[in-house]
Amino acid sequence: RVSMGNHLRSLLAPSVVDQNLLEQTVQAVCADNLEIGCAIVERAATERAVRDIDEFISPGFGMLRQQQQQHPPEQQRLFEIATPASLRVYEDFGRSVRPAAPHSAQAPTSSL
């Protein structure tokens, strides 16, 4: 809001002589357009984040596409592209998970 007001004030200052009128105009315009200004900033930030993420992950997708073209579908497994260290994470997690509590024979009752 402050930034929006400062920019608007700097744009209008050369054409408005009365400082009170300038301040009232800036306040009114900022109040009326704050939501749309935030939406514009949010959209720009989202578009930039999507572009940055796409640039970051596109090499990995390129390698995955290349591998999919080289191997028939039945050979495409996670362990072919995973490193031993990343597979170890899954194995360690599998050993550390506690078994689920046994379910009772009774069906749950509805409170409706």
Short mmCIF file of C-alpha atoms in Angstrom, two decimals, residues 63-99:
data_model
loop_
_atom_site.label_atom_id
_atom_site.label_comp_id
_atom_site.label_asym_id
_atom_site.label_seq_id
_atom_site.Cartn_x
_atom_site.Cartn_y
_atom_site.Cartn_z
CA MET A 63 16.88 -37.01 -18.96
CA LEU A 64 13.71 -38.86 -17.93
CA ARG A 65 12.20 -38.48 -21.42
CA GLN A 66 15.43 -39.69 -22.97
CA GLN A 67 15.47 -42.74 -20.71
CA GLN A 68 11.82 -43.49 -21.49
CA GLN A 69 12.61 -43.45 -25.20
CA GLN A 70 15.59 -45.78 -24.75
CA HIS A 71 13.89 -48.42 -22.59
CA PRO A 72 10.64 -50.32 -23.11
CA PRO A 73 7.91 -49.50 -20.55
CA GLU A 74 8.39 -52.74 -18.58
CA GLN A 75 11.99 -51.75 -17.84
CA GLN A 76 11.17 -48.27 -16.58
CA ARG A 77 11.56 -48.61 -12.85
CA LEU A 78 12.46 -46.12 -10.14
CA PHE A 79 15.59 -48.05 -9.20
CA GLU A 80 17.02 -47.51 -12.67
CA ILE A 81 17.16 -43.75 -12.23
CA ALA A 82 17.52 -43.58 -8.45
CA THR A 83 20.89 -43.45 -6.74
CA PRO A 84 21.83 -46.01 -4.09
CA ALA A 85 21.69 -43.25 -1.46
CA SER A 86 18.14 -42.28 -2.38
CA LEU A 87 17.03 -45.92 -2.36
CA ARG A 88 18.57 -46.31 1.09
CA VAL A 89 16.25 -43.54 2.36
CA TYR A 90 13.22 -45.59 1.29
CA GLU A 91 14.65 -48.77 2.79
CA ASP A 92 15.42 -47.03 6.10
CA PHE A 93 11.95 -45.52 6.18
CA GLY A 94 10.40 -48.94 5.55
CA ARG A 95 12.27 -50.38 8.52
CA SER A 96 11.37 -47.51 10.84
CA VAL A 97 7.61 -47.48 10.22
CA ARG A 98 5.69 -49.08 13.04
CA PRO A 99 3.09 -51.70 12.16
#
